[in-house]
Amino acid sequence: MKLAILHELNAERAARRPVILVTDTESGEQRLVKAKDFAKDPLGAELDKQLRMGKSANVEAGGKKLFLNVYAPTAKLVIVGAVHISQALAPLARSLGYDVTVVDPRTAFASPERFPDIPLVAEWPDTALPPLNVDHYTAFVAVTHDPKIDDPALLHAFERDCFYIGALGSRKTHAKRGDRLRAQGAKDSDIARIHAPIGLAIGAVSPSEIAVSIMAEITAVLRLPPKQKEEAA
């Protein structure tokens, strides 16, 4: 790899911006493609597919054999609410490779005994969230059922363009949440991004089943192309 490409690659990774290194396996020629440039690249469809899958792969295009080396940021999951669902969701997400953090100012809930080996921040969202560097490669879940905690957290998720935003509650509860968020400056397009009721409709009842439905929905949003996401919703 040429030094200039290596420097550019490291800069993009440090900024948590995905890139794919395209290598001609016969000539050894290489080029780096940033995610923002996929749409105008001749390999755009393949690049988008491999980034969504998070896997490197060999492809053939234009009579050339190419290796697409995917460099994607490790996905984060921020769970606002140290509730029973979170106790099942946090270890499940970690088993899938997510960096997980649980935020809840209620120290009786956010305790190491209830969340062994999971990073906890027992602060209000305004204090807890900025240091976490929430970004587009973050899934954000609000499950406290307390507007004083969930609402400012959701506003933060909107600002940081999280790839997934979900919130616990019925459609009636969500409608009231939408009114509150609009009153605090949220746009309709922001509120439309919230998956609520949270999780795929699999008939989940117990906290563990609800955690599975949430993680399944996050996976669908991360991995599926847009048309299939709509069909899965």
PDB file of C-alpha atoms in Angstrom:
ATOM      1  CA  MET A   1       0.000   0.000   0.000  1.00  0.00           C
ATOM      2  CA  LYS A   2       1.292   3.453  -0.924  1.00  0.00           C
ATOM      3  CA  LEU A   3       2.047   5.723   2.004  1.00  0.00           C
ATOM      4  CA  ALA A   4      -0.398   8.398   0.816  1.00  0.00           C
ATOM      5  CA  ILE A   5      -3.250   5.881   0.722  1.00  0.00           C
ATOM      6  CA  LEU A   6      -2.303   4.566   4.163  1.00  0.00           C
ATOM      7  CA  HIS A   7      -2.349   8.077   5.648  1.00  0.00           C
ATOM      8  CA  GLU A   8      -5.741   8.793   4.082  1.00  0.00           C
ATOM      9  CA  LEU A   9      -7.101   5.443   5.263  1.00  0.00           C
ATOM     10  CA  ASN A  10      -5.955   6.042   8.831  1.00  0.00           C
ATOM     11  CA  ALA A  11      -7.438   9.549   8.829  1.00  0.00           C
ATOM     12  CA  GLU A  12     -10.836   8.244   7.723  1.00  0.00           C
ATOM     13  CA  ARG A  13     -10.800   5.448  10.288  1.00  0.00           C
ATOM     14  CA  ALA A  14      -9.858   7.855  13.074  1.00  0.00           C
ATOM     15  CA  ALA A  15     -12.849  10.003  12.093  1.00  0.00           C
ATOM     16  CA  ARG A  16     -15.145   6.929  12.082  1.00  0.00           C
ATOM     17  CA  ARG A  17     -15.894   7.358   8.387  1.00  0.00           C
ATOM     18  CA  PRO A  18     -16.155   4.119   6.385  1.00  0.00           C
ATOM     19  CA  VAL A  19     -13.942   3.484   3.377  1.00  0.00           C
ATOM     20  CA  ILE A  20     -13.217   0.611   1.029  1.00  0.00           C
ATOM     21  CA  LEU A  21      -9.794  -0.137  -0.400  1.00  0.00           C
ATOM     22  CA  VAL A  22     -10.134  -1.464  -3.950  1.00  0.00           C
ATOM     23  CA  THR A  23      -7.219  -3.612  -5.096  1.00  0.00           C
ATOM     24  CA  ASP A  24      -6.684  -5.004  -8.582  1.00  0.00           C
ATOM     25  CA  THR A  25      -5.468  -8.492  -7.656  1.00  0.00           C
ATOM     26  CA  GLU A  26      -3.473  -8.873 -10.867  1.00  0.00           C
ATOM     27  CA  SER A  27      -1.756  -5.489 -11.192  1.00  0.00           C
ATOM     28  CA  GLY A  28      -1.724  -4.596  -7.501  1.00  0.00           C
ATOM     29  CA  GLU A  29      -3.132  -1.144  -8.303  1.00  0.00           C
ATOM     30  CA  GLN A  30      -5.092   0.323  -5.392  1.00  0.00           C
ATOM     31  CA  ARG A  31      -7.515   3.152  -4.751  1.00  0.00           C
ATOM     32  CA  LEU A  32      -9.462   4.247  -1.702  1.00  0.00           C
ATOM     33  CA  VAL A  33     -13.184   5.017  -1.991  1.00  0.00           C
ATOM     34  CA  LYS A  34     -14.964   6.970   0.730  1.00  0.00           C
ATOM     35  CA  ALA A  35     -18.580   6.145   1.540  1.00  0.00           C
ATOM     36  CA  LYS A  36     -19.726   9.605   0.453  1.00  0.00           C
ATOM     37  CA  ASP A  37     -18.345   8.863  -3.026  1.00  0.00           C
ATOM     38  CA  PHE A  38     -19.974   5.446  -3.543  1.00  0.00           C
ATOM     39  CA  ALA A  39     -22.904   6.783  -5.580  1.00  0.00           C
ATOM     40  CA  LYS A  40     -20.678   8.210  -8.308  1.00  0.00           C
ATOM     41  CA  ASP A  41     -18.195   5.316  -8.366  1.00  0.00           C
ATOM     42  CA  PRO A  42     -18.402   2.700 -11.156  1.00  0.00           C
ATOM     43  CA  LEU A  43     -18.456   0.026  -8.427  1.00  0.00           C
ATOM     44  CA  GLY A  44     -21.073   1.899  -6.413  1.00  0.00           C
ATOM     45  CA  ALA A  45     -23.575  -0.944  -6.048  1.00  0.00           C
ATOM     46  CA  GLU A  46     -20.934  -3.471  -4.987  1.00  0.00           C
ATOM     47  CA  LEU A  47     -19.289  -1.020  -2.622  1.00  0.00           C
ATOM     48  CA  ASP A  48     -22.624  -0.220  -0.981  1.00  0.00           C
ATOM     49  CA  LYS A  49     -23.484  -3.907  -0.645  1.00  0.00           C
ATOM     50  CA  GLN A  50     -20.189  -4.871   0.975  1.00  0.00           C
ATOM     51  CA  LEU A  51     -20.264  -1.924   3.362  1.00  0.00           C
ATOM     52  CA  ARG A  52     -23.779  -2.857   4.490  1.00  0.00           C
ATOM     53  CA  MET A  53     -22.647  -6.425   5.056  1.00  0.00           C
ATOM     54  CA  GLY A  54     -19.475  -5.268   6.771  1.00  0.00           C
ATOM     55  CA  LYS A  55     -17.447  -7.838   4.847  1.00  0.00           C
ATOM     56  CA  SER A  56     -14.536  -7.698   2.421  1.00  0.00           C
ATOM     57  CA  ALA A  57     -14.946  -9.656  -0.808  1.00  0.00           C
ATOM     58  CA  ASN A  58     -13.559 -10.561  -4.211  1.00  0.00           C
ATOM     59  CA  VAL A  59     -15.545  -9.206  -7.173  1.00  0.00           C
ATOM     60  CA  GLU A  60     -15.168  -9.042 -10.943  1.00  0.00           C
ATOM     61  CA  ALA A  61     -15.900  -5.801 -12.797  1.00  0.00           C
ATOM     62  CA  GLY A  62     -14.848  -4.424 -16.174  1.00  0.00           C
ATOM     63  CA  GLY A  63     -12.871  -7.565 -16.894  1.00  0.00           C
ATOM     64  CA  LYS A  64     -10.803  -7.124 -13.739  1.00  0.00           C
ATOM     65  CA  LYS A  65     -10.586  -9.179 -10.575  1.00  0.00           C
ATOM     66  CA  LEU A  66     -10.797  -6.875  -7.586  1.00  0.00           C
ATOM     67  CA  PHE A  67     -10.601  -7.264  -3.832  1.00  0.00           C
ATOM     68  CA  LEU A  68     -12.789  -4.901  -1.817  1.00  0.00           C
ATOM     69  CA  ASN A  69     -11.314  -4.426   1.649  1.00  0.00           C
ATOM     70  CA  VAL A  70     -13.992  -2.898   3.892  1.00  0.00           C
ATOM     71  CA  TYR A  71     -13.010  -0.610   6.735  1.00  0.00           C
ATOM     72  CA  ALA A  72     -16.161   0.247   8.706  1.00  0.00           C
ATOM     73  CA  PRO A  73     -16.362   1.768  12.185  1.00  0.00           C
ATOM     74  CA  THR A  74     -17.382  -0.552  14.987  1.00  0.00           C
ATOM     75  CA  ALA A  75     -21.076   0.046  15.540  1.00  0.00           C
ATOM     76  CA  LYS A  76     -22.147   1.474  18.874  1.00  0.00           C
ATOM     77  CA  LEU A  77     -25.346   0.902  20.824  1.00  0.00           C
ATOM     78  CA  VAL A  78     -26.405   3.503  23.366  1.00  0.00           C
ATOM     79  CA  ILE A  79     -29.231   2.326  25.608  1.00  0.00           C
ATOM     80  CA  VAL A  80     -30.973   5.060  27.573  1.00  0.00           C
ATOM     81  CA  GLY A  81     -32.658   3.304  30.464  1.00  0.00           C
ATOM     82  CA  ALA A  82     -31.210   0.613  32.736  1.00  0.00           C
ATOM     83  CA  VAL A  83     -34.416  -1.436  32.695  1.00  0.00           C
ATOM     84  CA  HIS A  84     -35.120  -5.177  32.395  1.00  0.00           C
ATOM     85  CA  ILE A  85     -35.154  -5.019  28.589  1.00  0.00           C
ATOM     86  CA  SER A  86     -31.727  -3.376  28.689  1.00  0.00           C
ATOM     87  CA  GLN A  87     -30.349  -6.179  30.863  1.00  0.00           C
ATOM     88  CA  ALA A  88     -31.135  -8.600  28.033  1.00  0.00           C
ATOM     89  CA  LEU A  89     -30.336  -6.227  25.154  1.00  0.00           C
ATOM     90  CA  ALA A  90     -26.870  -5.117  26.289  1.00  0.00           C
ATOM     91  CA  PRO A  91     -25.186  -8.561  26.338  1.00  0.00           C
ATOM     92  CA  LEU A  92     -27.008  -9.580  23.147  1.00  0.00           C
ATOM     93  CA  ALA A  93     -25.662  -6.529  21.318  1.00  0.00           C
ATOM     94  CA  ARG A  94     -22.155  -7.130  22.660  1.00  0.00           C
ATOM     95  CA  SER A  95     -22.261 -10.700  21.360  1.00  0.00           C
ATOM     96  CA  LEU A  96     -22.920  -9.184  17.901  1.00  0.00           C
ATOM     97  CA  GLY A  97     -19.877  -6.938  18.118  1.00  0.00           C
ATOM     98  CA  TYR A  98     -21.435  -3.647  19.237  1.00  0.00           C
ATOM     99  CA  ASP A  99     -19.764  -1.275  21.674  1.00  0.00           C
ATOM    100  CA  VAL A 100     -22.548  -0.895  24.252  1.00  0.00           C
ATOM    101  CA  THR A 101     -23.133   1.842  26.824  1.00  0.00           C
ATOM    102  CA  VAL A 102     -26.099   2.121  29.189  1.00  0.00           C
ATOM    103  CA  VAL A 103     -27.166   5.584  30.359  1.00  0.00           C
ATOM    104  CA  ASP A 104     -29.547   6.181  33.273  1.00  0.00           C
ATOM    105  CA  PRO A 105     -29.360   8.838  35.987  1.00  0.00           C
ATOM    106  CA  ARG A 106     -31.220   6.516  38.370  1.00  0.00           C
ATOM    107  CA  THR A 107     -28.362   4.846  40.207  1.00  0.00           C
ATOM    108  CA  ALA A 108     -30.658   2.208  41.676  1.00  0.00           C
ATOM    109  CA  PHE A 109     -31.110   0.921  38.117  1.00  0.00           C
ATOM    110  CA  ALA A 110     -27.701   1.715  36.604  1.00  0.00           C
ATOM    111  CA  SER A 111     -25.656  -0.521  38.885  1.00  0.00           C
ATOM    112  CA  PRO A 112     -22.758  -2.866  38.085  1.00  0.00           C
ATOM    113  CA  GLU A 113     -24.655  -5.685  39.784  1.00  0.00           C
ATOM    114  CA  ARG A 114     -27.453  -5.412  37.218  1.00  0.00           C
ATOM    115  CA  PHE A 115     -25.102  -4.786  34.257  1.00  0.00           C
ATOM    116  CA  PRO A 116     -21.877  -6.723  34.808  1.00  0.00           C
ATOM    117  CA  ASP A 117     -19.116  -5.825  32.331  1.00  0.00           C
ATOM    118  CA  ILE A 118     -21.281  -3.187  30.597  1.00  0.00           C
ATOM    119  CA  PRO A 119     -20.132   0.473  30.661  1.00  0.00           C
ATOM    120  CA  LEU A 120     -22.629   2.522  32.692  1.00  0.00           C
ATOM    121  CA  VAL A 121     -23.120   6.285  32.867  1.00  0.00           C
ATOM    122  CA  ALA A 122     -25.335   7.249  35.800  1.00  0.00           C
ATOM    123  CA  GLU A 123     -25.924  10.818  34.630  1.00  0.00           C
ATOM    124  CA  TRP A 124     -28.708  12.755  32.940  1.00  0.00           C
ATOM    125  CA  PRO A 125     -28.564  12.662  29.107  1.00  0.00           C
ATOM    126  CA  ASP A 126     -27.368  16.267  28.779  1.00  0.00           C
ATOM    127  CA  THR A 127     -24.259  15.326  30.746  1.00  0.00           C
ATOM    128  CA  ALA A 128     -23.878  11.667  29.797  1.00  0.00           C
ATOM    129  CA  LEU A 129     -24.272  11.718  26.024  1.00  0.00           C
ATOM    130  CA  PRO A 130     -21.821  14.328  24.621  1.00  0.00           C
ATOM    131  CA  PRO A 131     -18.687  12.440  25.790  1.00  0.00           C
ATOM    132  CA  LEU A 132     -19.930   9.233  24.117  1.00  0.00           C
ATOM    133  CA  ASN A 133     -19.359  10.704  20.635  1.00  0.00           C
ATOM    134  CA  VAL A 134     -22.640   9.392  19.287  1.00  0.00           C
ATOM    135  CA  ASP A 135     -22.526   9.375  15.473  1.00  0.00           C
ATOM    136  CA  HIS A 136     -24.053   7.861  12.330  1.00  0.00           C
ATOM    137  CA  TYR A 137     -22.679   4.435  13.264  1.00  0.00           C
ATOM    138  CA  THR A 138     -24.607   4.439  16.520  1.00  0.00           C
ATOM    139  CA  ALA A 139     -27.885   2.683  17.257  1.00  0.00           C
ATOM    140  CA  PHE A 140     -29.827   4.607  19.888  1.00  0.00           C
ATOM    141  CA  VAL A 141     -32.518   3.069  22.092  1.00  0.00           C
ATOM    142  CA  ALA A 142     -34.644   4.963  24.640  1.00  0.00           C
ATOM    143  CA  VAL A 143     -36.529   2.688  27.014  1.00  0.00           C
ATOM    144  CA  THR A 144     -37.058   4.496  30.330  1.00  0.00           C
ATOM    145  CA  HIS A 145     -40.688   5.513  29.674  1.00  0.00           C
ATOM    146  CA  ASP A 146     -39.750   8.772  31.438  1.00  0.00           C
ATOM    147  CA  PRO A 147     -39.978  11.862  29.173  1.00  0.00           C
ATOM    148  CA  LYS A 148     -37.496  13.749  31.366  1.00  0.00           C
ATOM    149  CA  ILE A 149     -34.864  11.186  30.389  1.00  0.00           C
ATOM    150  CA  ASP A 150     -35.957   9.879  26.983  1.00  0.00           C
ATOM    151  CA  ASP A 151     -36.867  13.174  25.291  1.00  0.00           C
ATOM    152  CA  PRO A 152     -33.519  15.000  25.627  1.00  0.00           C
ATOM    153  CA  ALA A 153     -31.777  11.772  24.692  1.00  0.00           C
ATOM    154  CA  LEU A 154     -33.803  11.478  21.484  1.00  0.00           C
ATOM    155  CA  LEU A 155     -33.088  15.102  20.588  1.00  0.00           C
ATOM    156  CA  HIS A 156     -29.383  14.302  20.909  1.00  0.00           C
ATOM    157  CA  ALA A 157     -29.779  11.255  18.656  1.00  0.00           C
ATOM    158  CA  PHE A 158     -31.446  13.417  15.987  1.00  0.00           C
ATOM    159  CA  GLU A 159     -28.552  15.875  16.052  1.00  0.00           C
ATOM    160  CA  ARG A 160     -25.973  13.093  15.665  1.00  0.00           C
ATOM    161  CA  ASP A 161     -27.761  11.314  12.789  1.00  0.00           C
ATOM    162  CA  CYS A 162     -27.802   7.867  14.397  1.00  0.00           C
ATOM    163  CA  PHE A 163     -28.483   5.111  11.876  1.00  0.00           C
ATOM    164  CA  TYR A 164     -31.161   3.659  14.155  1.00  0.00           C
ATOM    165  CA  ILE A 165     -33.340   5.411  16.728  1.00  0.00           C
ATOM    166  CA  GLY A 166     -35.924   3.439  18.691  1.00  0.00           C
ATOM    167  CA  ALA A 167     -38.174   4.243  21.638  1.00  0.00           C
ATOM    168  CA  LEU A 168     -40.361   2.129  23.870  1.00  0.00           C
ATOM    169  CA  GLY A 169     -44.084   2.841  24.003  1.00  0.00           C
ATOM    170  CA  SER A 170     -47.417   2.321  22.278  1.00  0.00           C
ATOM    171  CA  ARG A 171     -48.561   4.323  19.259  1.00  0.00           C
ATOM    172  CA  LYS A 172     -50.613   6.539  21.587  1.00  0.00           C
ATOM    173  CA  THR A 173     -47.586   7.124  23.804  1.00  0.00           C
ATOM    174  CA  HIS A 174     -45.458   7.836  20.748  1.00  0.00           C
ATOM    175  CA  ALA A 175     -47.950  10.390  19.422  1.00  0.00           C
ATOM    176  CA  LYS A 176     -47.682  12.312  22.701  1.00  0.00           C
ATOM    177  CA  ARG A 177     -43.894  11.981  22.533  1.00  0.00           C
ATOM    178  CA  GLY A 178     -43.937  13.479  19.047  1.00  0.00           C
ATOM    179  CA  ASP A 179     -45.898  16.504  20.274  1.00  0.00           C
ATOM    180  CA  ARG A 180     -43.411  17.066  23.093  1.00  0.00           C
ATOM    181  CA  LEU A 181     -40.415  16.763  20.779  1.00  0.00           C
ATOM    182  CA  ARG A 182     -41.896  19.181  18.235  1.00  0.00           C
ATOM    183  CA  ALA A 183     -42.426  21.683  21.039  1.00  0.00           C
ATOM    184  CA  GLN A 184     -38.680  21.388  21.732  1.00  0.00           C
ATOM    185  CA  GLY A 185     -37.717  22.045  18.122  1.00  0.00           C
ATOM    186  CA  ALA A 186     -37.690  18.574  16.545  1.00  0.00           C
ATOM    187  CA  LYS A 187     -38.759  18.351  12.902  1.00  0.00           C
ATOM    188  CA  ASP A 188     -41.366  15.932  11.590  1.00  0.00           C
ATOM    189  CA  SER A 189     -38.592  14.215   9.615  1.00  0.00           C
ATOM    190  CA  ASP A 190     -36.715  13.621  12.886  1.00  0.00           C
ATOM    191  CA  ILE A 191     -39.723  12.120  14.622  1.00  0.00           C
ATOM    192  CA  ALA A 192     -40.441   9.929  11.592  1.00  0.00           C
ATOM    193  CA  ARG A 193     -37.046   8.303  12.118  1.00  0.00           C
ATOM    194  CA  ILE A 194     -38.040   6.904  15.503  1.00  0.00           C
ATOM    195  CA  HIS A 195     -38.937   3.214  15.447  1.00  0.00           C
ATOM    196  CA  ALA A 196     -41.919   3.119  17.786  1.00  0.00           C
ATOM    197  CA  PRO A 197     -43.301   0.816  18.946  1.00  0.00           C
ATOM    198  CA  ILE A 198     -39.728  -0.400  19.110  1.00  0.00           C
ATOM    199  CA  GLY A 199     -38.581  -3.699  17.600  1.00  0.00           C
ATOM    200  CA  LEU A 200     -39.855  -5.996  14.869  1.00  0.00           C
ATOM    201  CA  ALA A 201     -43.400  -7.285  15.291  1.00  0.00           C
ATOM    202  CA  ILE A 202     -42.617 -10.857  16.343  1.00  0.00           C
ATOM    203  CA  GLY A 203     -45.129 -11.097  19.182  1.00  0.00           C
ATOM    204  CA  ALA A 204     -42.469 -10.462  21.824  1.00  0.00           C
ATOM    205  CA  VAL A 205     -43.743 -10.396  25.413  1.00  0.00           C
ATOM    206  CA  SER A 206     -40.892 -10.916  27.884  1.00  0.00           C
ATOM    207  CA  PRO A 207     -37.966  -8.490  28.269  1.00  0.00           C
ATOM    208  CA  SER A 208     -35.653 -11.009  26.591  1.00  0.00           C
ATOM    209  CA  GLU A 209     -38.006 -11.445  23.638  1.00  0.00           C
ATOM    210  CA  ILE A 210     -38.378  -7.684  23.267  1.00  0.00           C
ATOM    211  CA  ALA A 211     -34.577  -7.387  23.297  1.00  0.00           C
ATOM    212  CA  VAL A 212     -34.402  -9.901  20.445  1.00  0.00           C
ATOM    213  CA  SER A 213     -36.993  -7.931  18.461  1.00  0.00           C
ATOM    214  CA  ILE A 214     -35.055  -4.685  18.999  1.00  0.00           C
ATOM    215  CA  MET A 215     -31.748  -6.211  17.954  1.00  0.00           C
ATOM    216  CA  ALA A 216     -33.396  -7.786  14.910  1.00  0.00           C
ATOM    217  CA  GLU A 217     -34.757  -4.388  13.852  1.00  0.00           C
ATOM    218  CA  ILE A 218     -31.378  -2.722  14.340  1.00  0.00           C
ATOM    219  CA  THR A 219     -29.769  -5.453  12.235  1.00  0.00           C
ATOM    220  CA  ALA A 220     -32.341  -4.992   9.471  1.00  0.00           C
ATOM    221  CA  VAL A 221     -31.722  -1.243   9.349  1.00  0.00           C
ATOM    222  CA  LEU A 222     -27.950  -1.766   9.276  1.00  0.00           C
ATOM    223  CA  ARG A 223     -27.778  -4.603   6.765  1.00  0.00           C
ATOM    224  CA  LEU A 224     -30.745  -4.529   4.397  1.00  0.00           C
ATOM    225  CA  PRO A 225     -30.967  -2.365   1.260  1.00  0.00           C
ATOM    226  CA  PRO A 226     -33.686   0.339   1.372  1.00  0.00           C
ATOM    227  CA  LYS A 227     -36.408  -1.651  -0.435  1.00  0.00           C
ATOM    228  CA  GLN A 228     -36.023  -4.660   1.842  1.00  0.00           C
ATOM    229  CA  LYS A 229     -36.007  -2.402   4.910  1.00  0.00           C
ATOM    230  CA  GLU A 230     -39.457  -1.144   3.902  1.00  0.00           C
ATOM    231  CA  GLU A 231     -40.722  -4.701   3.449  1.00  0.00           C
ATOM    232  CA  ALA A 232     -39.353  -5.726   6.874  1.00  0.00           C
ATOM    233  CA  ALA A 233     -40.902  -2.734   8.664  1.00  0.00           C
TER     234      ALA A 233
END
